[in-house]
Short mmCIF file of C-alpha atoms in Angstrom, two decimals:
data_model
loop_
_atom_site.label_atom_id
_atom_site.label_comp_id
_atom_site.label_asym_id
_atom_site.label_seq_id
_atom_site.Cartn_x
_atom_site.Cartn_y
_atom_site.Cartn_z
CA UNK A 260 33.40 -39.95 33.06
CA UNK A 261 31.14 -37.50 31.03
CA UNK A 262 28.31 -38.56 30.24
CA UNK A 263 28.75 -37.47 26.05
CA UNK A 264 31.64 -39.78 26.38
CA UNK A 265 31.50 -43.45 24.99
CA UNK A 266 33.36 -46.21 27.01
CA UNK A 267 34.52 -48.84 24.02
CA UNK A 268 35.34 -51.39 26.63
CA UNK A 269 38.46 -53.76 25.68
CA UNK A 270 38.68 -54.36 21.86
CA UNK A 271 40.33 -57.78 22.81
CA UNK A 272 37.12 -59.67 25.01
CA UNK A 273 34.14 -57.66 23.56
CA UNK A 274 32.68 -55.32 20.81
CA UNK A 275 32.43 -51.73 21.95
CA UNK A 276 29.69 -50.13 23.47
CA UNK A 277 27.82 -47.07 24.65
CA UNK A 278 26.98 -46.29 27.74
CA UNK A 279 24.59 -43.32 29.47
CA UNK A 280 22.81 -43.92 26.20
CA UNK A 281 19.38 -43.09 28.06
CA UNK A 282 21.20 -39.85 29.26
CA UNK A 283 21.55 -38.96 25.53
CA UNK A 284 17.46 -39.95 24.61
CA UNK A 285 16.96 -37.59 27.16
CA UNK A 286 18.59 -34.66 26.72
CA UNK A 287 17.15 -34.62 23.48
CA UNK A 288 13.57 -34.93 24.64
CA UNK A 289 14.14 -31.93 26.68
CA UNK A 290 15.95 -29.91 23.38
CA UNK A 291 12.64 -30.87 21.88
CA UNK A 292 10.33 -29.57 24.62
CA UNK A 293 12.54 -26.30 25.29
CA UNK A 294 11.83 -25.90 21.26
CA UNK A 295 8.28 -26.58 21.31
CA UNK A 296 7.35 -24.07 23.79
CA UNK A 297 9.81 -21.39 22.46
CA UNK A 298 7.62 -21.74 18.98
CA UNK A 299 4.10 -21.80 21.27
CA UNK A 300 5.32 -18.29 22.60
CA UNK A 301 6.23 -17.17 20.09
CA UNK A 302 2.89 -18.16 18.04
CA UNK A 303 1.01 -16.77 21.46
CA UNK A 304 2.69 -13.37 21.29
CA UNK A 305 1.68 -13.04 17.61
CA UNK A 306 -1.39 -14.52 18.22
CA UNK A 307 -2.14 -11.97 20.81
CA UNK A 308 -0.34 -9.01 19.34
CA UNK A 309 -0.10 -8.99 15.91
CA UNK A 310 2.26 -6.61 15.51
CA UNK A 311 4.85 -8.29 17.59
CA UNK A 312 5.94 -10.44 14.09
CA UNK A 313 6.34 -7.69 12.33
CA UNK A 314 8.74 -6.13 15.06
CA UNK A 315 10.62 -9.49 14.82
CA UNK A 316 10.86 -9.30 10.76
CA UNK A 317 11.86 -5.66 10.61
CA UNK A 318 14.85 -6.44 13.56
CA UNK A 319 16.07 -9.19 10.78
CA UNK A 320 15.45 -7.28 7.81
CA UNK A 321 17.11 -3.98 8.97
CA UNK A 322 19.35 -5.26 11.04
CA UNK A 323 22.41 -3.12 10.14
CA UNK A 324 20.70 -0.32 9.23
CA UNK A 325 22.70 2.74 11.33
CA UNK A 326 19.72 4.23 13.53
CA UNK A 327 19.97 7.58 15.85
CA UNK A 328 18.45 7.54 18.89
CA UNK A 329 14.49 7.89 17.61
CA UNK A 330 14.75 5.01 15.63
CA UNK A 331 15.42 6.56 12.13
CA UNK A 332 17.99 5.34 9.80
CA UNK A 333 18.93 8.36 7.07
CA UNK A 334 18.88 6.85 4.09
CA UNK A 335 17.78 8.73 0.65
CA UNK A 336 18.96 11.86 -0.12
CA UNK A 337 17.41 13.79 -3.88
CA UNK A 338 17.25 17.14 -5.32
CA UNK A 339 14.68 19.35 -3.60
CA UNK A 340 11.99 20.24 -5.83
CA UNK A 341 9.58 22.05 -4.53
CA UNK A 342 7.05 19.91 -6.28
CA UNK A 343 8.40 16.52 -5.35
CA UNK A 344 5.95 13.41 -4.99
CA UNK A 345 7.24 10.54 -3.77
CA UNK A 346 6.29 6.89 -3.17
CA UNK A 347 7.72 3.80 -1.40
CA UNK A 348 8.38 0.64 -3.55
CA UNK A 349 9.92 -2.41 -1.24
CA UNK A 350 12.83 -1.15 -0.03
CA UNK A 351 13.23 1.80 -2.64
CA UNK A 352 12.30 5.36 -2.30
CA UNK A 353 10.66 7.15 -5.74
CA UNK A 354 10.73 10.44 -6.40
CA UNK A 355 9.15 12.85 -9.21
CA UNK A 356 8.57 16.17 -10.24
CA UNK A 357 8.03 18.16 -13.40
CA UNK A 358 11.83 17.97 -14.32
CA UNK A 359 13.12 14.66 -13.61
CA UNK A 360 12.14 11.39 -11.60
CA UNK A 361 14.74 9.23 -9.50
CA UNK A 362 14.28 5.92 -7.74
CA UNK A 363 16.78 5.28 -4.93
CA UNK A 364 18.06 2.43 -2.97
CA UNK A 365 18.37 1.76 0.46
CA UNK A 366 22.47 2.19 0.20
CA UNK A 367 21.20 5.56 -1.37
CA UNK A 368 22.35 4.56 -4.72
CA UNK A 369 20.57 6.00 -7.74
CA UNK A 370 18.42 2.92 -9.49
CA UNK A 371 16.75 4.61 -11.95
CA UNK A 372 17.11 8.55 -13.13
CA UNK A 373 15.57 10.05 -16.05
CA UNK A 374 15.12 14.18 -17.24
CA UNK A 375 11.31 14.93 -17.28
CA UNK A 376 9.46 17.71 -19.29
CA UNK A 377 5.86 17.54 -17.55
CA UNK A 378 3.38 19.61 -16.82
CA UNK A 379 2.76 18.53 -13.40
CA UNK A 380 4.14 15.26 -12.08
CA UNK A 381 1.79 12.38 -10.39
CA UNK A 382 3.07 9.24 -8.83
CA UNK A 383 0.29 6.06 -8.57
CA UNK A 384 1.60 2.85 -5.98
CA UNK A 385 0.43 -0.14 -5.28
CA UNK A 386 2.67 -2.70 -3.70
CA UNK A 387 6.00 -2.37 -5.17
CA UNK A 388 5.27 -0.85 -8.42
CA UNK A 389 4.17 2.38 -9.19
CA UNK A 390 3.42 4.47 -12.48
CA UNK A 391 4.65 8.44 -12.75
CA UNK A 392 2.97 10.06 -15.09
CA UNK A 393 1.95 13.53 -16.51
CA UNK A 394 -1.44 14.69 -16.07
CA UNK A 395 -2.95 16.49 -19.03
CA UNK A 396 0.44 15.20 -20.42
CA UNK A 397 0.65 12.22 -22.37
CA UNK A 398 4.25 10.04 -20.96
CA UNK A 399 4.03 7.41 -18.91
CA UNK A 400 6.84 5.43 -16.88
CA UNK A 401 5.94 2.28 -14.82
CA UNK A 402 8.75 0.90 -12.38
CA UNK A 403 9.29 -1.32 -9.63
CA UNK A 404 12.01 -1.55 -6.95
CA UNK A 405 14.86 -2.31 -8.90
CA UNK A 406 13.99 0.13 -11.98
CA UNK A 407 12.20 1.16 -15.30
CA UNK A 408 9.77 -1.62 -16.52
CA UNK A 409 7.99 -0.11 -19.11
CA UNK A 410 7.05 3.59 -21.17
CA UNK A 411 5.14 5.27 -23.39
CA UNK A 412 3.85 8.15 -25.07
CA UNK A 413 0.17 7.96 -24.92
CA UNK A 414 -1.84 9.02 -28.26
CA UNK A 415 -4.22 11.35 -25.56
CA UNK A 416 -4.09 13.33 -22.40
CA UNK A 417 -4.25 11.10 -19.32
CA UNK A 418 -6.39 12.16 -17.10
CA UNK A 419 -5.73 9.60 -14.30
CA UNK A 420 -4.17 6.54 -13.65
CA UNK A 421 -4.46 3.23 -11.30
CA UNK A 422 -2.23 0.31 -10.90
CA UNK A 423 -2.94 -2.85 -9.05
CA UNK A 424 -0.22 -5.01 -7.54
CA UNK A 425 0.45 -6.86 -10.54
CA UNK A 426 1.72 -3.45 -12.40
CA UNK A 427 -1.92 -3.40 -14.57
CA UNK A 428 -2.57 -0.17 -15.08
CA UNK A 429 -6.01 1.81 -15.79
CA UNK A 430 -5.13 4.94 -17.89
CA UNK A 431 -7.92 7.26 -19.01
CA UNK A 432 -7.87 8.82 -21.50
CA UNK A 433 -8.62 12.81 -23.32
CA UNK A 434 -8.73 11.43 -26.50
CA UNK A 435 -9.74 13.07 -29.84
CA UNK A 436 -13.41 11.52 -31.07
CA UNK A 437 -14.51 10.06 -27.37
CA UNK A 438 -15.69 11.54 -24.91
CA UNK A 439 -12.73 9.38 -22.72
CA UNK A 440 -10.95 6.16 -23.04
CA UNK A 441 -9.64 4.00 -20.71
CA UNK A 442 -6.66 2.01 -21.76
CA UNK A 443 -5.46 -1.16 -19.44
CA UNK A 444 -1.86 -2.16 -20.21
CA UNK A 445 -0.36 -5.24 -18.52
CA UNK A 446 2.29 -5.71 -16.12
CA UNK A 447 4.93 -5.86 -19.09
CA UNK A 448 3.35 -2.76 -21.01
CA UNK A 449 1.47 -4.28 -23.50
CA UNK A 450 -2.59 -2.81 -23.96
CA UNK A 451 -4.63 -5.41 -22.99
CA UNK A 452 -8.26 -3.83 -23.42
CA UNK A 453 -9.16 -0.19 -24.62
CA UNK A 454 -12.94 1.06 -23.41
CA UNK A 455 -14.04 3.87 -25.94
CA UNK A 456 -16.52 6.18 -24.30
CA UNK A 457 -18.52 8.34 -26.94
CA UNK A 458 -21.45 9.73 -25.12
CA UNK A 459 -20.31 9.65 -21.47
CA UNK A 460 -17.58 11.02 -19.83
CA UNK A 461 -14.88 9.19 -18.12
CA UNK A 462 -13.87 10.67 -14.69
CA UNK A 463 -11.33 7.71 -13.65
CA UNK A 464 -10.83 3.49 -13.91
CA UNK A 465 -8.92 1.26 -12.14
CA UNK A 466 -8.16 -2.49 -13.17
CA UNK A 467 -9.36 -5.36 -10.76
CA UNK A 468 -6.67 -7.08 -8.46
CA UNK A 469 -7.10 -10.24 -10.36
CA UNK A 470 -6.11 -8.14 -13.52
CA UNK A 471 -9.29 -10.02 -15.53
CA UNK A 472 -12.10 -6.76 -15.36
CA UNK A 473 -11.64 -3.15 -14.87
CA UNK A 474 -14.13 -0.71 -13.70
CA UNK A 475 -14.59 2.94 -14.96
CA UNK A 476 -16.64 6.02 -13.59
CA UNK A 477 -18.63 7.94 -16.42
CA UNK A 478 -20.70 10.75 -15.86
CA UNK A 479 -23.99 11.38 -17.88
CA UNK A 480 -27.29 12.69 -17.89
CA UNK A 481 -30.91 11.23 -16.47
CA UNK A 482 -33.71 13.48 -15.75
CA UNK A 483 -31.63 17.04 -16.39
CA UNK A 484 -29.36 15.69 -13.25
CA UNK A 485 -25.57 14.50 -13.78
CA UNK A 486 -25.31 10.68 -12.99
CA UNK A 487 -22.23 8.96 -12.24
CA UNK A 488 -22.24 4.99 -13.17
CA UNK A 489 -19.62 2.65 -12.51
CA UNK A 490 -19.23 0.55 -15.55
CA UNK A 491 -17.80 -3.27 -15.41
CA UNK A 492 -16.10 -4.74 -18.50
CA UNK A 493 -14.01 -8.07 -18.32
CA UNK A 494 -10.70 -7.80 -20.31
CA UNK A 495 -11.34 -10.53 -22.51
CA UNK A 496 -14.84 -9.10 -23.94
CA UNK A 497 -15.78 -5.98 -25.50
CA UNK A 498 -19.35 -6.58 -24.21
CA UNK A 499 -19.88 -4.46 -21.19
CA UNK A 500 -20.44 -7.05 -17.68
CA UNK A 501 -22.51 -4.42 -15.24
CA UNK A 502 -23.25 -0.62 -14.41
CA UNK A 503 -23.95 0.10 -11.06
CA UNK A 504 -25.56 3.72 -10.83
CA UNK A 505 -24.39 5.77 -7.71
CA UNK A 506 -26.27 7.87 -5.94
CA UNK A 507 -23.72 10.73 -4.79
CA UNK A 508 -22.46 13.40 -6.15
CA UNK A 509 -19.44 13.59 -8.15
CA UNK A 510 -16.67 11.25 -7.97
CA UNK A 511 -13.19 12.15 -7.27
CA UNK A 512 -11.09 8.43 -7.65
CA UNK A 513 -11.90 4.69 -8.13
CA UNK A 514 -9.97 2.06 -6.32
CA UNK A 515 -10.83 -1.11 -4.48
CA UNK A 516 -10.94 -2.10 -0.95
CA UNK A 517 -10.12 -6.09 -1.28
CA UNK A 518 -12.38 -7.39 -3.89
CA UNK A 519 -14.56 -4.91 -4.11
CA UNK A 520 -14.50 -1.55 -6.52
CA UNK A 521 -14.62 2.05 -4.22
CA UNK A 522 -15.52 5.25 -5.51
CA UNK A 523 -14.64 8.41 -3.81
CA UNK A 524 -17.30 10.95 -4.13
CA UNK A 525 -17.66 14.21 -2.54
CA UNK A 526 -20.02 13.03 -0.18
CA UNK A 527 -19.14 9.23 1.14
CA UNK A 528 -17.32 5.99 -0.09
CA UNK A 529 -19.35 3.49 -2.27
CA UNK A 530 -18.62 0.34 -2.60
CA UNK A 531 -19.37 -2.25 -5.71
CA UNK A 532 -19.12 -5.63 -6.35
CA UNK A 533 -17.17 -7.13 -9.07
CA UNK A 534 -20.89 -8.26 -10.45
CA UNK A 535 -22.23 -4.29 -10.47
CA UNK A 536 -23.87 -5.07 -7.18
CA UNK A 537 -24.22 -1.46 -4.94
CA UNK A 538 -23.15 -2.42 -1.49
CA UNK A 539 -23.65 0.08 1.63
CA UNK A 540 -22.28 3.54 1.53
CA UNK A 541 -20.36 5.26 3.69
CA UNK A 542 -21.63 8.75 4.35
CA UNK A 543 -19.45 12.03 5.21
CA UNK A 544 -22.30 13.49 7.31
CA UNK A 545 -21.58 16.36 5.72
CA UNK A 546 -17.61 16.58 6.66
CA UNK A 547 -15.29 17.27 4.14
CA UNK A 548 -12.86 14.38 2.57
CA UNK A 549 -9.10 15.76 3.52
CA UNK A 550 -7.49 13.14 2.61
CA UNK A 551 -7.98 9.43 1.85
CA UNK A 552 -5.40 6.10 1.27
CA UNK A 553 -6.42 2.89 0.34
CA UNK A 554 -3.60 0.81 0.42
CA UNK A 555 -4.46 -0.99 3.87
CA UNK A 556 -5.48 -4.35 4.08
CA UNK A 557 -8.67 -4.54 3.79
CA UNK A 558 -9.97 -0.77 4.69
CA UNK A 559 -9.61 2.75 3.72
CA UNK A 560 -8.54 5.26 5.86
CA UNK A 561 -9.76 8.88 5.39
CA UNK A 562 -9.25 12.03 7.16
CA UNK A 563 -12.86 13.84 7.14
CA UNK A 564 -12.87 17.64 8.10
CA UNK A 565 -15.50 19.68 10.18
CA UNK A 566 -14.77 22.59 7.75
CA UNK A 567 -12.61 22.85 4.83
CA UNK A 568 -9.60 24.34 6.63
CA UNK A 569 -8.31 24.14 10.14
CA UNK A 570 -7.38 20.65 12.73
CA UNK A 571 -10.87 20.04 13.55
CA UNK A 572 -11.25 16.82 11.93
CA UNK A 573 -11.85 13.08 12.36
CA UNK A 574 -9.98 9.77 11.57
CA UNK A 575 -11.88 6.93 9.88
CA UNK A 576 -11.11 3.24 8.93
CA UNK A 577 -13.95 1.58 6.78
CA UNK A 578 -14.36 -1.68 5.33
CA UNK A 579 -14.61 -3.48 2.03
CA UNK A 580 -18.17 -3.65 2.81
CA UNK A 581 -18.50 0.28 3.67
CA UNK A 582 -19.17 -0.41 7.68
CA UNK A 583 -17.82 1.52 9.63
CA UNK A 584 -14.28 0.00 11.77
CA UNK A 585 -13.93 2.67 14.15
CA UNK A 586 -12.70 6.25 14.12
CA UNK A 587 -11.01 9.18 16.18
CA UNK A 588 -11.19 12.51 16.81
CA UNK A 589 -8.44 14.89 16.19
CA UNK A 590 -7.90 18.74 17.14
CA UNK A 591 -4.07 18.62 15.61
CA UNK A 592 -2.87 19.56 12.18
CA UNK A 593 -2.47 16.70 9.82
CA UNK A 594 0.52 17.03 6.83
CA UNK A 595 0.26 13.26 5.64
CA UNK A 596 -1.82 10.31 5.83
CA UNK A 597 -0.49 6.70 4.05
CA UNK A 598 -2.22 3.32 4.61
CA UNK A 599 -0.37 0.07 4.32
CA UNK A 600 -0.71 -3.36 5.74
CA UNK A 601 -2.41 -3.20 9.29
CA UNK A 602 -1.21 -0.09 9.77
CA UNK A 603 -1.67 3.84 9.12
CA UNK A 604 0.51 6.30 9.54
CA UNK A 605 -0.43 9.98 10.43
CA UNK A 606 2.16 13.02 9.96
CA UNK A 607 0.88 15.82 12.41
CA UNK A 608 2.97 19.24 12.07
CA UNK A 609 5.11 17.82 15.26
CA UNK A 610 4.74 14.43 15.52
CA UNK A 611 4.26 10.73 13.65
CA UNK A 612 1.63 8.43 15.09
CA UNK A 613 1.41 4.50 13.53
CA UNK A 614 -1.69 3.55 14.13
CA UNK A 615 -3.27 0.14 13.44
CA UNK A 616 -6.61 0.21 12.06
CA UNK A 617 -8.56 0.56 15.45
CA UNK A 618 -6.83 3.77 15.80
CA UNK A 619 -4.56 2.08 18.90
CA UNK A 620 -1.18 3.54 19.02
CA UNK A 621 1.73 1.40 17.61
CA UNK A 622 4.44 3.23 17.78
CA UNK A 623 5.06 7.65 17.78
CA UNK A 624 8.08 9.79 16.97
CA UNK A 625 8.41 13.30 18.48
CA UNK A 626 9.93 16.69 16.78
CA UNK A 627 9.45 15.22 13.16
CA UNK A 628 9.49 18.85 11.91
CA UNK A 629 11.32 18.58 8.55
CA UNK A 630 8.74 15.80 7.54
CA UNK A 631 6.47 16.67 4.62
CA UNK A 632 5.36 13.49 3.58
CA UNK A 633 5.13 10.07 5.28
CA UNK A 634 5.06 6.98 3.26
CA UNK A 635 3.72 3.75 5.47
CA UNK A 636 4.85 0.57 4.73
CA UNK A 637 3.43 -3.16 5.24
CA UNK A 638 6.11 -4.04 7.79
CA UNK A 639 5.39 -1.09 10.60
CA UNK A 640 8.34 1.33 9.08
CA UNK A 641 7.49 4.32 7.68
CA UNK A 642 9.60 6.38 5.49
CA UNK A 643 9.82 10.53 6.17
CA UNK A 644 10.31 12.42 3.02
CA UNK A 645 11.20 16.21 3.47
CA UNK A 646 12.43 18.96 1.21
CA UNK A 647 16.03 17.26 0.34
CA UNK A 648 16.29 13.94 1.87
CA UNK A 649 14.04 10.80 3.87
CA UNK A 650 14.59 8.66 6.59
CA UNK A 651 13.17 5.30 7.66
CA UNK A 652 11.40 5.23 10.64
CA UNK A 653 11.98 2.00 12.52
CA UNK A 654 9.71 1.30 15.26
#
């Protein structure tokens, strides 16, 4: 008899019973141990290989996504502008220039399309929202994956803008009267603190991840030398929290590295505390910034130049802290460079290299010629914009 059968004796001289019961205890006591160790090797391979989870998630996630044989699934296909920015919002693909702005999905349907009249088209991400805007223009659009959250028509030329991963946005501000402003809007739209500048300029701002304090870079006078300050307000006070003067030269962008403000000057990173504090700088040596994403985890990732053209260059992570992570030299032709997650992604004019933030190879795709842009994402994908269509790069 098999043993997952029960014998129920003879209904007329005794109740029924089971037998081989101990047979059954046991073969679930070994179910149980084959489970336990398939959840220990799994939590040792991620344990010793982060990456290995992600792997796992994007096999689940893109599971019947139609891949050639380099691991790319086509998936977006837009008009080809030759001014086209783009950005990568969850599983949607944005894309903007001076006549019009589309946000795709994965299936390749249109989510969001709207005619633009701009002057020249900018795209700001952070997660998986993202404002396009017009600089020296004065229209805004804010979406996320699915579509159009919020718009307006500034009373001012916006200069720049930042948005955090709550859709908070810093916009500053050419605005008659002031020297800047910096307006912060919340994640619905709605202004949520104005800072009125009237004897300093404004260069850029940027809202604090915790959307309660933003952070603005003015430039003034001390001493017949420019300064540039990095002023703290909270939202909820018009009485200004810090200023933290920097000792650089001028500053190009303001974002943060975790908690912590960074400025991007022409000659290094600096690095302030939410209380004004100055932490460590992190010097160019006298290399030029190329380009720079701060979307990773923790770091920034810049591409620093020996000269101002050619691919002589070197490949830095830094931390929230300004300390050096590690860094890699380079003698190849760089198109793009996108930071997301543990990972950052490097377009060279024939090649993609993922790398994590050691600068350790994760994954590379060969012959990526019609590649202009890449866009990294949290997961280890990367999408490949070019002139008239992107793919997803699944490692």
């Amino acid at each position: 008899m098999d043993k997952w059968e029960f014998d129920l004796g003879n209904p007329q001289e005794e109740k029924p019973r089971r037998v081989a019961k101990h047979n059954l205890k046991k073969r679930w006591i070994l179910l149980g141990i084959v489970a336990v160790l398939a959840v220990a090797a799994v939590l040792v391979a991620v344990l010793w290989d982060p990456t290995a989870f992600d792997g796992l998630r994007r096999g689940i996630i893109y599971a019947r996504a139609e891949k050639d044989e380099s691991g790319c699934a086509q998936l977006y296909e837009y008009a080809g502008d030759k001014d086209n920015n783009f950005a990568s919002l969850g599983g949607s693909l944005l894309t903007a220039s001076s006549g019009q702005l589309s946000l795709l999905g994965e299936n390749g349907a249109v989510r969001y399309h709207a005619g633009l009249k701009f002057n020249q088209a900018a795209i700001v991400a952070n997660g998986d929202r993202a404002v396009v805007y017009d600089m020296g223009g004065k229209d805004l659009y804010a979406l996320d994956s699915k579509g159009l959250v919020w718009q307006k028509t500034c009373d001012g030329q916006i200069l720049s803008v930042q948005i955090n991963e709550d859709g908070w946005a810093a916009v500053t501000l050419n605005k008659s009267g002031y020297k800047a402003v910096v307006e912060i809007y919340d994640g619905k739209g709605k202004l949520a603190f104005a800072f009125q500048s009237a004897d300093r300029f404004v260069m850029t701002s940027a809202v604090a991840h915790n959307s309660k304090q933003m952070a603005a870079v003015t430039l003034g006078q001390a001493d017949g030398a420019f300064v540039s300050s990095v002023v703290i307000y909270r939202l909820n006070s018009e009485e200004r929290l810090a200023i933290c003067d920097l000792p650089g030269s001028a500053v190009y962008d303001l974002g943060l590295v975790e908690e912590n403000y960074c400025a991007i000057a022409e000659d290094g990173l600096y690095f302030v505390k939410q209380d004004g504090t100055l932490l460590d700088a992190y010097s160019f040596e006298g290399r030029f910034l190329r380009r720079c994403s701060l979307q990773g985890d923790g770091y920034a990732a810049l591409l620093l130049g020996d000269y101002k053209s050619g691919s002589q260059g070197r490949l830095v992570t830094v931390d929230e802290k300004g300390q050096l992570i590690a860094q890699l030299e380079i003698d190849r032709e760089v198109l793009s460079l996108s930071a997301a997650g543990r990972y950052v992604a490097v377009l060279y004019s024939d090649s993609l290299m993922i790398y994590d933030r050691e600068w350790n190879v994760c994954a590379q795709l060969p012959d990526v010629s019609v590649a202009k842009q890449v866009l990294m994402r949290a997961d280890g994908s990367a999408v490949l914009a070019g002139t008239t269509a992107a793919s997803l790069y699944l490692p």
